[in-house]
Amino acid sequence: GAGVSQTPSNKVTEKGKYVELRCDPISGHTALYWYRQSLGQGPEFLIYFQGTGAADDSGLPNDRFFAVRPEGSVSTLKIQRTERGDSAVYLCASSLMHGVNEQFFGPGTRLTVL
Amino acid sequence: GQQLNQSPQSMFIQEGEDVSMNCTSSSIFNTWLWYKQDPGEGPVLLIALYKAGELTSNGRLTAQFGITRKDSFLNISASIPSDVGIYFCAGLLRGGGSNYKLTFGKGTLLTVNP
């Protein structure tokens, strides 16, 4: 079946603008994760959803970042008033359940804030 | 956020050579994972280790979970050009309140010269 998909693959925006990044998890996966990967770094955890609810948003850097998953499937990561430091690859992953179940990663959205 | 200490940062080797990379942490993990990331893609799981001292192979890959639970290594034998990519270690603490939160190393960039 299809893997995790993310759109857009690339997003260029100007400082101060609002952006939305979308993640379509693998069908049937109840757990969904967002990570941020800066250049030369490993992915860093942002937020985890179990079903529709955000079970852990402790990795979100500040209140400009918000994510939703209203129907327990597709998720949207929203960034308000973007800053140049937000430039990174935003990765989404999903797993059958949380815990040791393998997290399958999408290809990521490369966000560039000019 | 916390990241694991992964070394070396990069390696340039000839096709057919063996490769070794390792990861250390100041914290204990009870699961160690090794991922490979190709350009423009998300990380893909290579090997998962669940017990201290465990040695696991997957084809030409061999990984070990350190006895102290604070380190792991990955060996690749008889490298081939398609081994090129960035290899990440990741730790996971099962059974705790955050048993979904992967902590990644900074990665090892592997280049294989044909």
Short mmCIF file of C-alpha atoms in Angstrom, two decimals:
data_model
loop_
_atom_site.label_atom_id
_atom_site.label_comp_id
_atom_site.label_asym_id
_atom_site.label_seq_id
_atom_site.Cartn_x
_atom_site.Cartn_y
_atom_site.Cartn_z
CA GLY A 1 0.00 0.00 0.00
CA ALA A 2 0.95 3.66 -0.10
CA GLY A 3 3.44 5.04 2.37
CA VAL A 4 3.30 8.29 4.32
CA SER A 5 2.86 11.22 1.97
CA GLN A 6 3.55 14.88 2.65
CA THR A 7 2.60 17.98 0.72
CA PRO A 8 4.01 20.22 -0.49
CA SER A 9 7.45 18.72 -1.02
CA ASN A 10 8.95 22.21 -1.01
CA LYS A 11 7.60 25.46 0.37
CA VAL A 12 9.26 28.84 0.04
CA THR A 13 7.73 31.67 2.00
CA GLU A 14 8.58 35.10 3.28
CA LYS A 15 9.32 35.98 6.87
CA GLY A 16 6.11 36.71 8.74
CA LYS A 17 3.83 34.60 6.54
CA TYR A 18 1.64 31.68 7.62
CA VAL A 19 2.21 28.17 6.27
CA GLU A 20 0.45 24.83 6.47
CA LEU A 21 2.17 21.50 5.93
CA ARG A 22 0.11 18.39 5.33
CA CYS A 23 0.70 14.76 6.23
CA ASP A 24 -1.23 11.72 5.01
CA PRO A 25 -0.31 8.75 7.19
CA ILE A 26 -0.45 5.11 6.23
CA SER A 27 -4.06 3.94 6.27
CA GLY A 28 -5.00 2.39 9.61
CA HIS A 29 -2.10 3.89 11.55
CA THR A 30 -3.44 5.48 14.70
CA ALA A 31 -0.23 7.18 15.83
CA LEU A 32 1.21 10.16 13.96
CA TYR A 33 4.37 12.12 14.68
CA TRP A 34 5.93 15.33 13.43
CA TYR A 35 9.70 15.88 13.50
CA ARG A 36 11.87 18.77 12.36
CA GLN A 37 15.24 18.18 10.72
CA SER A 38 17.64 21.08 10.41
CA LEU A 39 20.59 20.92 8.04
CA GLY A 40 23.26 18.54 9.29
CA GLN A 41 21.14 17.33 12.18
CA GLY A 42 18.99 14.35 13.00
CA PRO A 43 15.22 14.68 13.22
CA GLU A 44 13.90 16.29 16.42
CA PHE A 45 10.51 15.39 17.88
CA LEU A 46 7.79 18.03 17.70
CA ILE A 47 4.41 16.48 18.46
CA TYR A 48 2.65 13.12 18.69
CA PHE A 49 -0.99 12.30 17.99
CA GLN A 50 -2.82 9.21 19.15
CA GLY A 51 -6.04 9.31 17.16
CA THR A 52 -7.39 12.85 17.01
CA GLY A 53 -5.74 14.17 20.14
CA ALA A 54 -2.27 15.59 20.60
CA ALA A 55 -0.89 13.27 23.27
CA ASP A 56 2.41 15.14 23.55
CA ASP A 57 3.23 18.54 22.05
CA SER A 58 6.27 19.15 24.22
CA GLY A 59 8.60 19.39 21.22
CA LEU A 60 6.86 22.35 19.61
CA PRO A 61 9.37 25.22 19.85
CA ASN A 62 6.88 27.98 20.68
CA ASP A 63 3.25 28.99 20.31
CA ARG A 64 3.68 29.92 16.64
CA PHE A 65 3.58 26.20 15.93
CA PHE A 66 0.33 24.25 16.06
CA ALA A 67 -0.83 20.93 14.64
CA VAL A 68 -4.22 19.30 14.19
CA ARG A 69 -5.57 15.91 13.22
CA PRO A 70 -9.34 16.43 13.29
CA GLU A 71 -10.47 13.07 11.93
CA GLY A 72 -7.65 10.92 13.21
CA SER A 73 -6.03 10.53 9.82
CA VAL A 74 -4.59 13.51 7.92
CA SER A 75 -2.62 15.99 10.01
CA THR A 76 -1.69 19.61 9.34
CA LEU A 77 1.25 21.41 10.92
CA LYS A 78 0.63 25.14 11.03
CA ILE A 79 3.30 27.79 11.51
CA GLN A 80 2.32 31.40 12.10
CA ARG A 81 4.54 34.45 11.56
CA THR A 82 7.33 32.36 10.09
CA GLU A 83 10.92 33.24 10.93
CA ARG A 84 14.12 32.43 9.04
CA GLY A 85 15.05 29.99 11.81
CA ASP A 86 11.99 27.89 10.97
CA SER A 87 13.69 26.82 7.74
CA ALA A 88 14.13 23.03 7.91
CA VAL A 89 12.72 19.76 6.62
CA TYR A 90 9.52 18.84 8.44
CA LEU A 91 9.07 15.08 8.61
CA CYS A 92 5.89 13.22 9.39
CA ALA A 93 5.81 9.60 10.55
CA SER A 94 3.05 7.18 11.42
CA SER A 95 2.87 3.87 13.25
CA LEU A 96 0.22 1.26 13.85
CA MET A 97 0.18 2.17 17.51
CA HIS A 98 2.55 4.11 19.70
CA GLY A 99 5.54 2.56 21.37
CA VAL A 100 7.84 0.05 19.76
CA ASN A 101 5.83 -0.22 16.56
CA GLU A 102 8.01 0.99 13.71
CA GLN A 103 7.54 4.62 12.73
CA PHE A 104 7.34 4.97 8.95
CA PHE A 105 8.55 8.34 7.72
CA GLY A 106 7.31 10.43 4.84
CA PRO A 107 9.69 12.24 2.45
CA GLY A 108 9.31 15.51 4.31
CA THR A 109 8.46 19.08 3.37
CA ARG A 110 11.44 21.37 2.89
CA LEU A 111 10.44 24.79 4.26
CA THR A 112 12.52 27.82 3.33
CA VAL A 113 11.74 31.15 4.97
CA LEU A 114 13.31 34.08 3.15
CA GLY B 1 16.57 19.20 22.13
CA GLN B 2 18.66 16.23 23.19
CA GLN B 3 20.60 14.42 20.52
CA LEU B 4 22.81 11.39 20.71
CA ASN B 5 26.57 11.57 20.08
CA GLN B 6 27.18 9.83 16.78
CA SER B 7 30.55 9.30 15.14
CA PRO B 8 32.14 9.67 12.76
CA GLN B 9 30.35 12.61 11.15
CA SER B 10 31.37 11.42 7.69
CA MET B 11 33.25 8.60 6.03
CA PHE B 12 34.77 8.19 2.57
CA ILE B 13 35.50 4.58 1.70
CA GLN B 14 36.22 2.38 -1.28
CA GLU B 15 33.69 -0.12 -2.51
CA GLY B 16 34.19 -3.46 -0.77
CA GLU B 17 35.50 -1.99 2.49
CA ASP B 18 33.83 -2.53 5.84
CA VAL B 19 32.40 0.40 7.78
CA SER B 20 31.74 0.98 11.46
CA MET B 21 29.88 3.80 13.16
CA ASN B 22 28.72 4.26 16.73
CA CYS B 23 26.42 6.18 18.97
CA THR B 24 26.64 7.10 22.65
CA SER B 25 24.24 8.70 25.07
CA SER B 26 24.34 10.09 28.59
CA SER B 27 20.90 8.56 29.12
CA ILE B 28 19.81 4.94 29.13
CA PHE B 29 17.59 3.68 26.33
CA ASN B 30 15.96 0.27 26.17
CA THR B 31 15.59 0.30 22.41
CA TRP B 32 18.22 1.34 19.87
CA LEU B 33 17.38 1.83 16.20
CA TRP B 34 19.46 2.46 13.12
CA TYR B 35 18.02 4.36 10.14
CA LYS B 36 19.28 5.27 6.67
CA GLN B 37 18.19 8.45 4.92
CA ASP B 38 18.63 9.05 1.19
CA PRO B 39 18.49 12.59 -0.26
CA GLY B 40 14.94 13.93 -0.39
CA GLU B 41 13.56 10.99 1.54
CA GLY B 42 12.61 10.25 5.11
CA PRO B 43 14.62 7.88 7.30
CA VAL B 44 14.08 4.15 6.74
CA LEU B 45 14.52 1.66 9.57
CA LEU B 46 17.43 -0.77 9.08
CA ILE B 47 17.78 -2.57 12.40
CA ALA B 48 16.06 -2.46 15.79
CA LEU B 49 17.69 -3.67 19.03
CA TYR B 50 15.65 -4.39 22.14
CA LYS B 51 17.98 -5.98 24.70
CA ALA B 52 21.27 -4.92 26.23
CA GLY B 53 24.07 -6.93 24.64
CA GLU B 54 21.91 -7.95 21.67
CA LEU B 55 23.73 -8.43 18.38
CA THR B 56 21.48 -8.38 15.30
CA SER B 57 22.23 -8.78 11.60
CA ASN B 58 20.29 -7.76 8.53
CA GLY B 59 22.16 -8.88 5.43
CA ARG B 60 25.49 -7.03 5.36
CA LEU B 61 24.48 -4.92 8.37
CA THR B 62 25.26 -5.85 11.95
CA ALA B 63 24.32 -3.78 14.98
CA GLN B 64 24.87 -4.21 18.69
CA PHE B 65 23.10 -2.82 21.74
CA GLY B 66 25.75 -1.92 24.35
CA ILE B 67 25.72 -3.60 27.75
CA THR B 68 25.46 -0.25 29.53
CA ARG B 69 22.37 0.58 27.39
CA LYS B 70 24.04 3.90 26.59
CA ASP B 71 25.65 2.98 23.28
CA SER B 72 25.26 1.08 20.04
CA PHE B 73 27.30 0.44 16.92
CA LEU B 74 26.48 -0.38 13.30
CA ASN B 75 28.79 -2.27 10.96
CA ILE B 76 28.37 -2.54 7.21
CA SER B 77 30.45 -5.22 5.53
CA ALA B 78 31.62 -5.26 1.90
CA SER B 79 30.18 -1.83 1.09
CA ILE B 80 28.54 -1.17 -2.28
CA PRO B 81 27.73 2.15 -4.00
CA SER B 82 24.07 2.05 -2.95
CA ASP B 83 25.14 2.16 0.70
CA VAL B 84 25.73 5.88 0.19
CA GLY B 85 23.53 7.97 2.44
CA ILE B 86 23.19 9.32 5.96
CA TYR B 87 22.93 6.80 8.78
CA PHE B 88 21.21 7.79 12.00
CA CYS B 89 21.05 6.07 15.34
CA ALA B 90 17.99 6.64 17.49
CA GLY B 91 17.12 5.76 21.05
CA LEU B 92 13.73 4.99 22.49
CA LEU B 93 12.66 4.49 26.09
CA ARG B 94 9.92 1.87 26.14
CA GLY B 95 7.55 1.61 29.06
CA GLY B 96 7.88 5.21 30.11
CA GLY B 97 5.40 7.99 29.53
CA SER B 98 7.17 9.00 26.33
CA ASN B 99 7.77 5.60 24.76
CA TYR B 100 7.13 6.94 21.27
CA LYS B 101 9.67 9.77 21.28
CA LEU B 102 12.68 8.90 19.17
CA THR B 103 15.91 10.72 20.04
CA PHE B 104 18.23 10.83 17.04
CA GLY B 105 21.95 11.24 16.57
CA LYS B 106 23.33 13.84 14.14
CA GLY B 107 24.05 11.23 11.52
CA THR B 108 27.03 9.73 9.70
CA LEU B 109 27.37 10.65 6.02
CA LEU B 110 28.74 7.67 4.11
CA THR B 111 30.30 8.05 0.68
CA VAL B 112 31.36 4.93 -1.23
CA ASN B 113 33.79 5.31 -4.12
CA PRO B 114 33.28 2.65 -6.81
#
